[in-house]
Short mmCIF file of N, CA and C and ligand atoms in Angstrom, two decimals:
data_model
loop_
_atom_site.label_atom_id
_atom_site.label_comp_id
_atom_site.label_asym_id
_atom_site.label_seq_id
_atom_site.Cartn_x
_atom_site.Cartn_y
_atom_site.Cartn_z
N MET H 1 -31.55 5.38 -22.03
CA MET H 1 -30.44 4.71 -21.33
C MET H 1 -30.45 3.22 -21.67
N ASN H 2 -29.31 2.69 -22.12
CA ASN H 2 -29.31 1.27 -22.43
C ASN H 2 -29.08 0.46 -21.16
N LYS H 3 -29.17 -0.84 -21.33
CA LYS H 3 -29.08 -1.73 -20.17
C LYS H 3 -27.79 -1.58 -19.38
N LYS H 4 -26.67 -1.47 -20.18
CA LYS H 4 -25.36 -1.42 -19.54
C LYS H 4 -25.25 -0.17 -18.66
N VAL H 5 -25.68 0.96 -19.22
CA VAL H 5 -25.61 2.21 -18.46
C VAL H 5 -26.46 2.11 -17.21
N LEU H 6 -27.64 1.51 -17.37
CA LEU H 6 -28.51 1.34 -16.20
C LEU H 6 -27.82 0.49 -15.14
N GLY H 7 -27.16 -0.57 -15.61
CA GLY H 7 -26.45 -1.46 -14.68
C GLY H 7 -25.40 -0.71 -13.90
N ILE H 8 -24.61 0.09 -14.61
CA ILE H 8 -23.57 0.86 -13.93
C ILE H 8 -24.20 1.85 -12.96
N ALA H 9 -25.28 2.50 -13.41
CA ALA H 9 -25.93 3.49 -12.55
C ALA H 9 -26.41 2.85 -11.25
N SER H 10 -26.93 1.62 -11.35
CA SER H 10 -27.43 1.04 -10.12
C SER H 10 -26.29 0.59 -9.21
N VAL H 11 -25.17 0.17 -9.82
CA VAL H 11 -24.02 -0.18 -8.98
C VAL H 11 -23.52 1.06 -8.26
N VAL H 12 -23.42 2.17 -9.00
CA VAL H 12 -22.96 3.42 -8.40
C VAL H 12 -23.91 3.83 -7.28
N GLY H 13 -25.20 3.71 -7.54
CA GLY H 13 -26.18 4.06 -6.52
C GLY H 13 -26.03 3.20 -5.28
N PHE H 14 -25.80 1.92 -5.49
CA PHE H 14 -25.62 1.02 -4.37
C PHE H 14 -24.39 1.40 -3.56
N LEU H 15 -23.29 1.72 -4.26
CA LEU H 15 -22.06 2.08 -3.56
C LEU H 15 -22.26 3.35 -2.74
N ALA H 16 -23.01 4.30 -3.33
CA ALA H 16 -23.21 5.57 -2.63
C ALA H 16 -23.91 5.34 -1.30
N ILE H 17 -24.79 4.34 -1.27
CA ILE H 17 -25.49 4.05 -0.02
C ILE H 17 -24.61 3.20 0.90
N ALA H 18 -23.91 2.25 0.27
CA ALA H 18 -23.17 1.28 1.08
C ALA H 18 -21.91 1.86 1.72
N LEU H 19 -21.22 2.77 1.01
CA LEU H 19 -19.92 3.23 1.49
C LEU H 19 -19.93 3.93 2.84
N PRO H 20 -20.80 4.93 3.02
CA PRO H 20 -20.75 5.62 4.32
C PRO H 20 -21.00 4.66 5.48
N VAL H 21 -21.87 3.69 5.27
CA VAL H 21 -22.18 2.74 6.34
C VAL H 21 -20.94 1.91 6.67
N SER H 22 -20.27 1.36 5.61
CA SER H 22 -19.11 0.53 5.91
C SER H 22 -18.00 1.37 6.53
N ALA H 23 -17.90 2.65 6.12
CA ALA H 23 -16.85 3.49 6.68
C ALA H 23 -17.07 3.68 8.18
N GLN H 24 -18.34 3.81 8.56
CA GLN H 24 -18.63 4.01 9.98
C GLN H 24 -18.19 2.81 10.81
N HIS H 25 -18.27 1.64 10.20
CA HIS H 25 -17.96 0.45 10.97
C HIS H 25 -16.52 -0.01 10.84
N ALA H 26 -15.77 0.71 10.01
CA ALA H 26 -14.40 0.24 9.75
C ALA H 26 -13.41 0.70 10.81
N GLY H 27 -13.90 1.45 11.78
CA GLY H 27 -13.02 1.84 12.89
C GLY H 27 -11.81 2.65 12.49
N GLY H 28 -12.04 3.83 11.95
CA GLY H 28 -10.92 4.73 11.68
C GLY H 28 -10.35 4.61 10.28
N VAL H 29 -10.69 3.57 9.55
CA VAL H 29 -10.18 3.46 8.19
C VAL H 29 -11.02 4.34 7.28
N ALA H 30 -10.38 5.27 6.59
CA ALA H 30 -11.11 6.21 5.75
C ALA H 30 -11.77 5.50 4.59
N ALA H 31 -12.94 5.99 4.21
CA ALA H 31 -13.61 5.46 3.02
C ALA H 31 -12.82 5.89 1.79
N PRO H 32 -12.82 5.07 0.74
CA PRO H 32 -12.15 5.51 -0.48
C PRO H 32 -12.73 6.85 -0.91
N PRO H 33 -11.90 7.77 -1.35
CA PRO H 33 -12.41 9.08 -1.71
C PRO H 33 -13.28 8.98 -2.96
N ASP H 34 -14.19 9.92 -3.10
CA ASP H 34 -14.98 10.00 -4.32
C ASP H 34 -14.08 10.58 -5.41
N LEU H 35 -13.71 9.76 -6.35
CA LEU H 35 -12.74 10.20 -7.36
C LEU H 35 -13.39 10.95 -8.51
N GLY H 36 -14.72 11.02 -8.51
CA GLY H 36 -15.38 11.72 -9.60
C GLY H 36 -15.08 11.04 -10.93
N GLU H 37 -15.05 11.83 -11.99
CA GLU H 37 -14.73 11.29 -13.31
C GLU H 37 -13.25 10.97 -13.38
N LEU H 38 -12.92 9.73 -13.67
CA LEU H 38 -11.50 9.40 -13.82
C LEU H 38 -11.04 9.79 -15.22
N PRO H 39 -9.77 10.22 -15.32
CA PRO H 39 -9.28 10.61 -16.65
C PRO H 39 -9.20 9.39 -17.57
N GLU H 40 -9.24 9.64 -18.86
CA GLU H 40 -8.99 8.57 -19.83
C GLU H 40 -7.53 8.19 -19.71
N VAL H 41 -7.25 6.92 -19.49
CA VAL H 41 -5.86 6.52 -19.36
C VAL H 41 -5.42 5.78 -20.61
N ALA H 42 -4.49 6.38 -21.31
CA ALA H 42 -3.94 5.72 -22.49
C ALA H 42 -2.88 4.75 -22.03
N ALA H 43 -2.95 3.52 -22.51
CA ALA H 43 -1.93 2.54 -22.14
C ALA H 43 -0.58 3.08 -22.59
N SER H 44 0.42 3.00 -21.71
CA SER H 44 1.71 3.53 -22.14
C SER H 44 2.75 2.44 -22.20
N GLU H 45 3.52 2.50 -23.24
CA GLU H 45 4.64 1.57 -23.42
C GLU H 45 5.73 1.96 -22.43
N GLN H 46 6.59 1.01 -22.10
CA GLN H 46 7.75 1.41 -21.32
C GLN H 46 8.59 2.35 -22.16
N ILE H 47 9.12 3.35 -21.49
CA ILE H 47 9.95 4.30 -22.21
C ILE H 47 11.35 3.73 -22.30
N SER H 48 11.86 3.61 -23.50
CA SER H 48 13.23 3.10 -23.59
C SER H 48 14.01 3.89 -24.62
N SER H 49 15.24 4.18 -24.25
CA SER H 49 16.16 4.87 -25.17
C SER H 49 17.55 4.72 -24.59
N ASP H 50 18.54 4.90 -25.44
CA ASP H 50 19.93 4.78 -24.98
C ASP H 50 20.27 5.84 -23.95
N GLU H 51 19.49 6.91 -23.93
CA GLU H 51 19.83 8.01 -23.03
C GLU H 51 19.35 7.78 -21.60
N ILE H 52 18.56 6.73 -21.38
CA ILE H 52 18.05 6.51 -20.03
C ILE H 52 19.16 5.98 -19.12
N ASP H 53 19.33 6.64 -18.00
CA ASP H 53 20.36 6.26 -17.03
C ASP H 53 19.87 5.05 -16.25
N THR H 54 20.55 3.91 -16.44
CA THR H 54 20.16 2.70 -15.71
C THR H 54 21.25 2.29 -14.72
N SER H 55 22.14 3.24 -14.39
CA SER H 55 23.20 2.91 -13.44
C SER H 55 22.62 2.73 -12.05
N GLU H 56 23.39 2.06 -11.18
CA GLU H 56 22.91 1.83 -9.82
C GLU H 56 23.01 3.14 -9.02
N ARG H 57 21.87 3.59 -8.53
CA ARG H 57 21.84 4.86 -7.81
C ARG H 57 20.91 4.72 -6.60
N THR H 58 20.86 5.78 -5.79
CA THR H 58 19.89 5.80 -4.69
C THR H 58 18.99 7.02 -4.91
N ILE H 59 17.93 7.09 -4.11
CA ILE H 59 16.99 8.21 -4.26
C ILE H 59 17.64 9.56 -3.95
N TRP H 60 18.84 9.54 -3.35
CA TRP H 60 19.52 10.78 -2.97
C TRP H 60 20.43 11.32 -4.08
N ASP H 61 20.43 10.66 -5.24
CA ASP H 61 21.33 11.05 -6.32
C ASP H 61 20.70 11.97 -7.37
N GLY H 62 19.61 12.63 -7.02
CA GLY H 62 18.97 13.52 -8.00
C GLY H 62 18.38 12.73 -9.16
N VAL H 63 17.51 11.78 -8.84
CA VAL H 63 17.05 10.82 -9.86
C VAL H 63 15.74 11.22 -10.55
N PHE H 64 15.21 12.39 -10.20
CA PHE H 64 13.99 12.86 -10.86
C PHE H 64 14.12 14.36 -11.09
N THR H 65 13.27 14.89 -11.98
CA THR H 65 13.34 16.34 -12.23
C THR H 65 12.31 17.07 -11.35
N ALA H 66 12.61 18.35 -11.09
CA ALA H 66 11.69 19.18 -10.30
C ALA H 66 10.34 19.27 -11.01
N GLU H 67 10.40 19.36 -12.32
CA GLU H 67 9.18 19.51 -13.11
C GLU H 67 8.24 18.30 -12.95
N GLN H 68 8.81 17.11 -13.00
CA GLN H 68 7.93 15.94 -12.90
C GLN H 68 7.39 15.76 -11.48
N ALA H 69 8.16 16.24 -10.50
CA ALA H 69 7.65 16.17 -9.13
C ALA H 69 6.44 17.09 -8.97
N VAL H 70 6.44 18.22 -9.67
CA VAL H 70 5.28 19.11 -9.64
C VAL H 70 4.08 18.40 -10.25
N ALA H 71 4.30 17.74 -11.38
CA ALA H 71 3.20 17.01 -12.04
C ALA H 71 2.69 15.90 -11.13
N GLY H 72 3.61 15.17 -10.51
CA GLY H 72 3.20 14.09 -9.60
C GLY H 72 2.49 14.64 -8.38
N GLY H 73 2.91 15.82 -7.93
CA GLY H 73 2.31 16.43 -6.75
C GLY H 73 0.84 16.76 -6.95
N ALA H 74 0.50 17.19 -8.16
CA ALA H 74 -0.91 17.52 -8.44
C ALA H 74 -1.76 16.26 -8.30
N LEU H 75 -1.25 15.13 -8.78
CA LEU H 75 -2.00 13.87 -8.68
C LEU H 75 -2.04 13.39 -7.24
N TYR H 76 -0.91 13.49 -6.55
CA TYR H 76 -0.86 13.06 -5.14
C TYR H 76 -1.90 13.83 -4.32
N THR H 77 -1.94 15.16 -4.53
CA THR H 77 -2.88 15.98 -3.76
C THR H 77 -4.31 15.54 -4.01
N LYS H 78 -4.59 15.21 -5.24
CA LYS H 78 -5.96 14.85 -5.61
C LYS H 78 -6.34 13.43 -5.17
N TYR H 79 -5.42 12.49 -5.30
CA TYR H 79 -5.80 11.09 -5.16
C TYR H 79 -5.17 10.35 -3.97
N CYS H 80 -4.18 10.92 -3.32
CA CYS H 80 -3.45 10.17 -2.30
C CYS H 80 -3.42 10.88 -0.94
N GLN H 81 -3.38 12.20 -0.98
CA GLN H 81 -3.17 12.98 0.23
C GLN H 81 -4.21 12.72 1.31
N GLY H 82 -5.47 12.48 0.88
CA GLY H 82 -6.54 12.26 1.84
C GLY H 82 -6.21 11.16 2.84
N CYS H 83 -5.52 10.13 2.42
CA CYS H 83 -5.17 9.02 3.31
C CYS H 83 -3.73 9.07 3.79
N HIS H 84 -2.83 9.62 2.98
CA HIS H 84 -1.41 9.57 3.36
C HIS H 84 -0.87 10.89 3.88
N GLY H 85 -1.71 11.94 3.83
CA GLY H 85 -1.31 13.19 4.46
C GLY H 85 -0.56 14.13 3.54
N LYS H 86 -0.61 15.41 3.92
CA LYS H 86 -0.02 16.47 3.10
C LYS H 86 1.49 16.32 2.92
N THR H 87 2.16 15.81 3.93
CA THR H 87 3.61 15.61 3.79
C THR H 87 3.94 14.12 3.72
N GLY H 88 2.91 13.31 3.53
CA GLY H 88 3.15 11.87 3.39
C GLY H 88 3.41 11.14 4.69
N ARG H 89 3.15 11.83 5.82
CA ARG H 89 3.45 11.18 7.11
C ARG H 89 2.33 10.26 7.59
N GLY H 90 1.27 10.15 6.79
CA GLY H 90 0.19 9.22 7.13
C GLY H 90 -0.96 9.89 7.86
N THR H 91 -2.10 9.21 7.85
CA THR H 91 -3.30 9.64 8.56
C THR H 91 -3.92 8.37 9.14
N PRO H 92 -4.99 8.50 9.91
CA PRO H 92 -5.65 7.26 10.38
C PRO H 92 -6.08 6.37 9.21
N GLY H 93 -6.24 6.95 8.01
CA GLY H 93 -6.70 6.17 6.86
C GLY H 93 -5.60 5.50 6.05
N GLY H 94 -4.34 5.82 6.33
CA GLY H 94 -3.26 5.23 5.54
C GLY H 94 -1.91 5.47 6.19
N PRO H 95 -0.98 4.55 6.00
CA PRO H 95 0.34 4.67 6.64
C PRO H 95 1.19 5.78 6.01
N GLY H 96 2.22 6.17 6.68
CA GLY H 96 3.16 7.13 6.13
C GLY H 96 3.85 6.56 4.90
N VAL H 97 4.07 7.43 3.90
CA VAL H 97 4.82 7.01 2.71
C VAL H 97 6.14 7.76 2.62
N THR H 98 6.43 8.55 3.67
CA THR H 98 7.70 9.28 3.73
C THR H 98 8.27 9.09 5.13
N GLY H 99 9.43 9.71 5.36
CA GLY H 99 10.01 9.73 6.70
C GLY H 99 10.32 8.34 7.23
N ALA H 100 10.16 8.21 8.55
CA ALA H 100 10.54 6.96 9.22
C ALA H 100 9.77 5.77 8.65
N ASN H 101 8.50 5.99 8.28
CA ASN H 101 7.72 4.87 7.75
C ASN H 101 8.27 4.37 6.43
N LEU H 102 8.69 5.29 5.58
CA LEU H 102 9.28 4.87 4.30
C LEU H 102 10.56 4.08 4.55
N ASN H 103 11.40 4.61 5.43
CA ASN H 103 12.66 3.92 5.74
C ASN H 103 12.40 2.51 6.26
N LYS H 104 11.43 2.42 7.15
CA LYS H 104 11.17 1.13 7.78
C LYS H 104 10.60 0.11 6.80
N ALA H 105 9.61 0.55 6.02
CA ALA H 105 8.90 -0.40 5.16
C ALA H 105 9.64 -0.70 3.85
N TRP H 106 10.48 0.25 3.38
CA TRP H 106 11.00 0.10 2.02
C TRP H 106 12.52 0.16 1.93
N GLU H 107 13.21 0.21 3.07
CA GLU H 107 14.67 0.34 3.01
C GLU H 107 15.29 -0.79 2.19
N GLU H 108 16.22 -0.41 1.33
CA GLU H 108 16.96 -1.35 0.46
C GLU H 108 16.11 -1.94 -0.65
N THR H 109 14.89 -1.47 -0.81
CA THR H 109 14.13 -1.95 -1.96
C THR H 109 14.25 -0.93 -3.09
N SER H 110 13.90 -1.34 -4.27
CA SER H 110 14.07 -0.47 -5.43
C SER H 110 12.82 0.36 -5.67
N LEU H 111 13.00 1.42 -6.43
CA LEU H 111 11.85 2.24 -6.80
C LEU H 111 10.90 1.45 -7.68
N LEU H 112 11.40 0.40 -8.35
CA LEU H 112 10.48 -0.43 -9.14
C LEU H 112 9.47 -1.11 -8.22
N ASP H 113 9.96 -1.68 -7.12
CA ASP H 113 9.03 -2.33 -6.18
C ASP H 113 8.03 -1.32 -5.61
N PHE H 114 8.54 -0.16 -5.25
CA PHE H 114 7.67 0.87 -4.68
C PHE H 114 6.61 1.29 -5.69
N TYR H 115 7.07 1.54 -6.92
CA TYR H 115 6.15 1.90 -8.01
C TYR H 115 5.12 0.79 -8.24
N LEU H 116 5.58 -0.45 -8.32
CA LEU H 116 4.66 -1.56 -8.61
C LEU H 116 3.59 -1.69 -7.52
N PHE H 117 4.00 -1.45 -6.27
CA PHE H 117 3.02 -1.51 -5.18
C PHE H 117 1.97 -0.42 -5.38
N ALA H 118 2.46 0.80 -5.63
CA ALA H 118 1.52 1.93 -5.77
C ALA H 118 0.60 1.72 -6.98
N HIS H 119 1.19 1.37 -8.10
CA HIS H 119 0.40 1.20 -9.32
C HIS H 119 -0.57 0.02 -9.18
N GLY H 120 -0.15 -1.01 -8.49
CA GLY H 120 -0.96 -2.22 -8.37
C GLY H 120 -2.01 -2.18 -7.28
N ASN H 121 -1.90 -1.22 -6.35
CA ASN H 121 -2.81 -1.21 -5.20
C ASN H 121 -3.48 0.12 -4.88
N MET H 122 -2.96 1.21 -5.45
CA MET H 122 -3.40 2.53 -5.01
C MET H 122 -4.05 3.35 -6.12
N PRO H 123 -5.04 4.19 -5.84
CA PRO H 123 -5.73 4.23 -4.56
C PRO H 123 -6.64 3.01 -4.41
N PRO H 124 -6.89 2.57 -3.19
CA PRO H 124 -7.68 1.36 -2.99
C PRO H 124 -9.01 1.44 -3.75
N GLY H 125 -9.31 0.40 -4.45
CA GLY H 125 -10.56 0.37 -5.23
C GLY H 125 -10.41 0.91 -6.65
N ASN H 126 -9.35 1.66 -6.89
CA ASN H 126 -9.12 2.21 -8.23
C ASN H 126 -7.65 2.08 -8.61
N ALA H 127 -7.05 0.97 -8.21
CA ALA H 127 -5.62 0.78 -8.42
C ALA H 127 -5.25 0.92 -9.90
N GLY H 128 -4.21 1.72 -10.12
CA GLY H 128 -3.70 1.87 -11.47
C GLY H 128 -4.59 2.67 -12.40
N ARG H 129 -5.62 3.29 -11.87
CA ARG H 129 -6.59 3.93 -12.77
C ARG H 129 -6.59 5.44 -12.73
N ILE H 130 -5.73 6.03 -11.91
CA ILE H 130 -5.80 7.50 -11.83
C ILE H 130 -4.84 8.18 -12.81
N GLY H 131 -4.13 7.40 -13.57
CA GLY H 131 -3.22 7.96 -14.56
C GLY H 131 -2.51 6.82 -15.26
N ASN H 132 -1.63 7.15 -16.19
CA ASN H 132 -0.87 6.09 -16.85
C ASN H 132 0.38 5.76 -16.04
N GLU H 133 1.18 4.87 -16.56
CA GLU H 133 2.37 4.42 -15.83
C GLU H 133 3.31 5.58 -15.50
N GLN H 134 3.53 6.46 -16.49
CA GLN H 134 4.42 7.59 -16.23
C GLN H 134 3.83 8.53 -15.18
N ASP H 135 2.52 8.66 -15.15
CA ASP H 135 1.89 9.49 -14.11
C ASP H 135 2.21 8.93 -12.72
N TYR H 136 2.15 7.60 -12.59
CA TYR H 136 2.48 6.98 -11.30
C TYR H 136 3.97 7.17 -10.97
N VAL H 137 4.83 7.10 -11.98
CA VAL H 137 6.25 7.35 -11.75
C VAL H 137 6.43 8.79 -11.25
N ASN H 138 5.67 9.73 -11.81
CA ASN H 138 5.76 11.12 -11.35
C ASN H 138 5.31 11.25 -9.89
N ILE H 139 4.30 10.48 -9.51
CA ILE H 139 3.86 10.50 -8.11
C ILE H 139 4.98 9.96 -7.22
N VAL H 140 5.64 8.91 -7.67
CA VAL H 140 6.76 8.36 -6.89
C VAL H 140 7.83 9.44 -6.72
N ALA H 141 8.11 10.18 -7.80
CA ALA H 141 9.10 11.27 -7.71
C ALA H 141 8.67 12.28 -6.64
N TYR H 142 7.39 12.63 -6.64
CA TYR H 142 6.90 13.61 -5.67
C TYR H 142 7.01 13.08 -4.24
N ILE H 143 6.70 11.79 -4.05
CA ILE H 143 6.80 11.21 -2.70
C ILE H 143 8.26 11.27 -2.23
N MET H 144 9.20 10.96 -3.12
CA MET H 144 10.62 11.02 -2.73
C MET H 144 11.04 12.46 -2.42
N GLU H 145 10.46 13.42 -3.14
CA GLU H 145 10.77 14.82 -2.84
C GLU H 145 10.22 15.21 -1.47
N MET H 146 8.99 14.76 -1.16
CA MET H 146 8.43 15.05 0.17
C MET H 146 9.29 14.43 1.25
N HIS H 147 9.89 13.28 0.91
CA HIS H 147 10.74 12.56 1.86
C HIS H 147 12.07 13.30 2.09
N GLY H 148 12.39 14.23 1.19
CA GLY H 148 13.60 15.03 1.38
C GLY H 148 14.61 14.94 0.25
N ALA H 149 14.34 14.07 -0.73
CA ALA H 149 15.30 13.91 -1.83
C ALA H 149 15.24 15.12 -2.77
N GLU H 150 16.41 15.58 -3.21
CA GLU H 150 16.47 16.72 -4.12
C GLU H 150 16.29 16.25 -5.56
N PRO H 151 15.60 17.06 -6.36
CA PRO H 151 15.54 16.72 -7.79
C PRO H 151 16.90 16.95 -8.46
N GLY H 152 17.03 16.43 -9.67
CA GLY H 152 18.28 16.61 -10.42
C GLY H 152 17.98 16.84 -11.88
N GLU H 153 18.95 16.52 -12.72
CA GLU H 153 18.82 16.80 -14.15
C GLU H 153 18.08 15.70 -14.90
N SER H 154 18.21 14.44 -14.41
CA SER H 154 17.68 13.35 -15.22
C SER H 154 16.29 12.94 -14.76
N LYS H 155 15.47 12.61 -15.72
CA LYS H 155 14.08 12.30 -15.43
C LYS H 155 13.92 10.84 -15.02
N LEU H 156 13.03 10.63 -14.05
CA LEU H 156 12.64 9.27 -13.67
C LEU H 156 11.57 8.84 -14.66
N VAL H 157 11.78 7.69 -15.29
CA VAL H 157 10.84 7.29 -16.34
C VAL H 157 10.29 5.89 -16.10
N TRP H 158 9.20 5.61 -16.79
CA TRP H 158 8.60 4.28 -16.72
C TRP H 158 9.47 3.33 -17.55
N ASN H 159 10.50 2.82 -16.88
CA ASN H 159 11.44 1.91 -17.50
C ASN H 159 11.96 0.99 -16.39
N GLU H 160 11.71 -0.30 -16.54
CA GLU H 160 12.04 -1.23 -15.45
C GLU H 160 13.53 -1.27 -15.13
N ASP H 161 14.37 -1.16 -16.16
CA ASP H 161 15.82 -1.20 -15.90
C ASP H 161 16.25 -0.02 -15.05
N GLN H 162 15.68 1.14 -15.35
CA GLN H 162 16.05 2.30 -14.55
C GLN H 162 15.51 2.17 -13.13
N LEU H 163 14.21 1.92 -13.01
CA LEU H 163 13.59 1.92 -11.67
C LEU H 163 14.17 0.83 -10.77
N SER H 164 14.52 -0.31 -11.35
CA SER H 164 15.01 -1.42 -10.52
C SER H 164 16.43 -1.18 -10.02
N ASN H 165 17.11 -0.15 -10.55
CA ASN H 165 18.48 0.13 -10.12
C ASN H 165 18.59 1.36 -9.22
N ILE H 166 17.45 1.89 -8.82
CA ILE H 166 17.47 3.03 -7.88
C ILE H 166 16.90 2.54 -6.55
N TYR H 167 17.71 2.67 -5.50
CA TYR H 167 17.32 2.10 -4.21
C TYR H 167 16.89 3.14 -3.19
N ILE H 168 15.91 2.73 -2.39
CA ILE H 168 15.49 3.55 -1.25
C ILE H 168 16.42 3.19 -0.09
N VAL H 169 17.21 4.15 0.30
CA VAL H 169 18.11 3.95 1.45
C VAL H 169 17.99 5.19 2.35
N ARG H 170 18.43 5.03 3.59
CA ARG H 170 18.40 6.18 4.49
C ARG H 170 19.29 7.30 3.96
N LYS H 171 18.96 8.52 4.31
CA LYS H 171 19.73 9.66 3.82
C LYS H 171 21.16 9.58 4.33
N PRO H 172 22.14 9.65 3.41
CA PRO H 172 23.53 9.60 3.87
C PRO H 172 23.85 10.83 4.71
N ARG H 173 24.65 10.64 5.76
CA ARG H 173 25.08 11.81 6.55
C ARG H 173 26.16 12.55 5.76
N ASP H 174 26.09 13.90 5.77
CA ASP H 174 27.14 14.61 5.02
C ASP H 174 28.40 14.69 5.86
C1 HEC U 1 -8.56 5.42 0.87
C2 HEC U 1 -7.26 5.62 1.46
C3 HEC U 1 -6.06 5.57 0.53
C4 HEC U 1 -5.80 6.31 -0.61
C5 HEC U 1 -6.72 7.33 -1.29
C6 HEC U 1 -4.48 5.95 -1.03
N1 HEC U 1 -3.94 5.05 -0.18
FE1 HEC U 1 -2.08 4.27 -0.26
N2 HEC U 1 -2.47 3.08 1.35
C7 HEC U 1 -3.68 3.04 2.03
C8 HEC U 1 -3.63 1.97 3.01
C9 HEC U 1 -4.75 1.59 3.97
C10 HEC U 1 -2.36 1.37 2.88
C11 HEC U 1 -1.82 0.16 3.64
C12 HEC U 1 -2.24 -1.03 2.83
C13 HEC U 1 -1.23 -2.08 2.75
O1 HEC U 1 -0.12 -1.95 3.27
O2 HEC U 1 -1.55 -3.10 2.09
C14 HEC U 1 -1.66 2.10 1.85
C15 HEC U 1 -0.36 1.84 1.48
C16 HEC U 1 0.35 2.59 0.54
C17 HEC U 1 1.75 2.45 0.29
C18 HEC U 1 2.70 1.52 1.01
C19 HEC U 1 3.05 2.18 2.33
C20 HEC U 1 3.88 1.31 3.24
O3 HEC U 1 4.59 1.84 4.04
O4 HEC U 1 3.82 0.09 3.13
C21 HEC U 1 2.07 3.33 -0.72
C22 HEC U 1 3.44 3.55 -1.34
C23 HEC U 1 0.86 4.00 -1.08
N3 HEC U 1 -0.17 3.55 -0.28
C24 HEC U 1 0.76 4.94 -2.06
C25 HEC U 1 -0.43 5.57 -2.44
C26 HEC U 1 -0.55 6.45 -3.57
C27 HEC U 1 0.58 6.81 -4.50
C28 HEC U 1 -1.84 6.87 -3.62
C29 HEC U 1 -2.50 7.77 -4.61
C30 HEC U 1 -2.42 7.33 -6.00
C31 HEC U 1 -2.54 6.24 -2.48
N4 HEC U 1 -1.64 5.46 -1.80
C32 HEC U 1 -3.86 6.46 -2.15
C33 HEC U 1 -4.74 3.89 1.85
C34 HEC U 1 -4.87 4.78 0.78
#
């Protein structure tokens, strides 16, 4: 074992001892989950093409595909559900990311802001490390589906022009 590996091993060992103790004293805040081996994350370029829909839309306009929500759901279950709950309504370890909480915290903001928050902060301690940018976009699609939005024909992609033009608004009454 070289020095670097030893260094990492001792940090991991320290965390394993330190985490349960801090969790006990954090008063209801869940400890970061043990993520095990993180996948290799290939840096991804923004996806751009003339076919990407960058028109102004809301999350209720069928802005993601059913297929990508399934892909995002697998990641959500593994890395997010422990704190945000099976339907995204929150747990003592994390606020709701769907329903009334989503409306309250994110109304009138764009999916770009929502994505940037998730990619930049989640999961705590491993922000941006559980997948590439498109993987996080797929998680966003899944969260919107849990919130009640229907999938559609066009894919939600890692493209700032597209994401910044899709707004989180309350569900329109039919
Ligand atoms: C260890 C618990 C934990 C895990 C795991 C976790 N979160 Fe969070 N999340 C939190 C906490 C605590 C907050 C509130 C922090 C804040 O607002 O700064 C939060 C806030 C959020 C918010 C903003 C919610 C709001 O209403 O403001 C989003 C979106 C979010 N998380 C998405 C995710 C996603 C996506 C994942 C999985 C990749 C994830 N979280 C994993 C604990 C967690």
